[in-house]
Amino acid sequence: MAQSRLTSIASLESTIASLEQNLRQLKNDLETLKAQDRDQQASVQDVVPDLTDNTLDGNQITPPSLGLEEYRRYGRQMILPGFGLPGQLKLKHAKVLIVGAGGLGCPAAVYLAGAGIGTIGLVDGDTVELSNLHRQIIHASDKIGTKKVESATSYLRRLNPKPAYIEHPYHLTPTNALDVFHNYDVILDCTDHPTSRYLISDAAQLCRKMLITASATKTDGQLMSLCHNWDNQPCYRCIFPKPPSSENVQSCSESGILGPAVGVMGTLMAVEAIKHIMQFGAYNPDGEFYWESSPALTPTLLLYSAFENVPFRTTYRTKQRKDCALCSSNPSITRQSLESGSMDYEVFCGVRVPINILPDHQRISAQTFNDQVRNGSKCITLDDEKESPCKSTSNKSYILLDVREPQDFAMCSIAGSVNLPFSLIQKAKAKQDPEQRAEPSDKPETDPLRKLQGLLHDIPHVNKYFVCRYGNDSQLAVRYFLDLLDEGKRKSASVDEEDGMAEDNRVIWDIEGGLRAWSKVDPTFPEY
């Protein structure tokens, strides 16, 4: 009985605690609703006194629609020449869509929200990662794993609760772009890849929306405004009819990015949006924003180089192209082709996906490399002056070539690996003449490419392993050095009946997945 009574008491105490917790939550919800109701009442009551009965020079004065708090909040920009109450109301009635809540979108969103843009939409399907935080200033460490649009709107509401924030927590696609763009006046392209830039430009042109597009890589950036909402203005395709080659397209994770540099470009995007809204925007009595005038703007491209003595330059761009696939009189890109999905932007831009150009027998997993090679073989280097590896033909010896660039190699590397920058291999490959390819460099004794070319021929049975960051460049390096081997010898090489490998091919391997895969084998290896 005593045990049963104690159980009942514990059960009742648990139930009461749960109910008290629910009650506290309900009280908090009630206070939140009351606060929202007070804010709504203030926005109606705490306005500048109604002036509808007053006249000035016989004309009725339209009552302002800013609350007292908004006057205090935006007053420092309202006193600027050309702003005033009419300018602030233009901003309040404008709707701006930011595509990409990353390095460009974060500062743009912050300053647009601070300026009082009435409606701000954010499109992004990604989640916050630790590597984002050095440049994506809206997000914080406690938001890692959160949807970027949720993290962004949470920050913006704390900064300025007045605007309406609309979340689009998904990636922009040809099938949804037109529907999303339809409800906005200005589009900010804050993405980082040609596929999205062409898609956004196409959709903005078809919806007749103003587009502000920017990009940033390393310490450089560029910015351009495209007035798709007016006639006879060029689109993105007029200026860049062909996308850059996939070899020249790198993401921030590949090329690197300086946080303040991309921040400058994002801030300038906000400035451009505010400038165009202030200069050419208007609104009707119902509060609907529209474009009031059609200026003959000269398209310009702003270039920014953070570490140059003169960091900003402006170039003039081409006018509308008569044969443009998008905005000419006979376009091949239409609303129907976009919505149907027949326009393949990845094919158009030649998107570079993870490559797989080597047969399986010339690739090795990071785990196998660690278990079977590093733990049972001797690692040799190109700089071994005391004991030349060329004297050894043991299959137990190996050399590990890291084809990342020197600054990456200096950050972290597998013990014993040798740096052979892929840029050197590309330069050698660019020389189509085999005789030129074999020419010695100015300093052959310090040229790792030259040393390795000799090593391939002098010690054909020493295993050579190539590694890069992700496992793409290393495959290309393996292919290049296989091509350097004597073609006749490779064709006549004996084939191992057991695994079907040519004898000369056996000693050159690519480590699958690169250092990203190696970091899973060695948890102490930095992943960046």
Tab-separated table of N, CA and C in Angstrom, residues 10 78 87 107 118 123 184 242 327 394 502 507:
chain	number	residue	atom	x	y	z
A	10	ALA	N	3.861	10.539	-6.752
A	10	ALA	CA	4.835	10.914	-7.784
A	10	ALA	C	4.145	11.202	-9.108
A	78	MET	N	15.966	59.709	-43.673
A	78	MET	CA	14.899	60.524	-44.257
A	78	MET	C	15.335	61.970	-44.468
A	87	GLY	N	10.173	59.432	-50.020
A	87	GLY	CA	11.157	58.397	-50.298
A	87	GLY	C	11.030	57.217	-49.356
A	107	PRO	N	24.630	40.606	-46.006
A	107	PRO	CA	24.726	42.063	-45.822
A	107	PRO	C	23.643	42.813	-46.580
A	118	GLY	N	9.620	47.398	-47.252
A	118	GLY	CA	8.387	46.886	-46.662
A	118	GLY	C	8.255	45.384	-46.664
A	123	VAL	N	15.173	33.449	-50.604
A	123	VAL	CA	15.136	32.123	-51.219
A	123	VAL	C	16.465	31.427	-50.966
A	184	TYR	N	7.306	40.206	-56.487
A	184	TYR	CA	8.317	41.158	-56.028
A	184	TYR	C	8.612	42.203	-57.096
A	242	LYS	N	27.634	33.653	-73.660
A	242	LYS	CA	28.158	32.320	-73.399
A	242	LYS	C	28.674	32.244	-71.969
A	327	CYS	N	15.840	38.164	-74.934
A	327	CYS	CA	15.100	39.425	-75.030
A	327	CYS	C	15.009	39.976	-76.447
A	394	SER	N	61.586	-1.632	-55.471
A	394	SER	CA	60.723	-2.400	-54.585
A	394	SER	C	59.283	-1.921	-54.680
A	502	ALA	N	47.417	-3.599	-66.794
A	502	ALA	CA	48.699	-3.502	-67.478
A	502	ALA	C	49.776	-3.246	-66.451
A	507	VAL	N	51.322	0.987	-61.182
A	507	VAL	CA	52.070	1.716	-60.168
A	507	VAL	C	51.644	3.177	-60.044
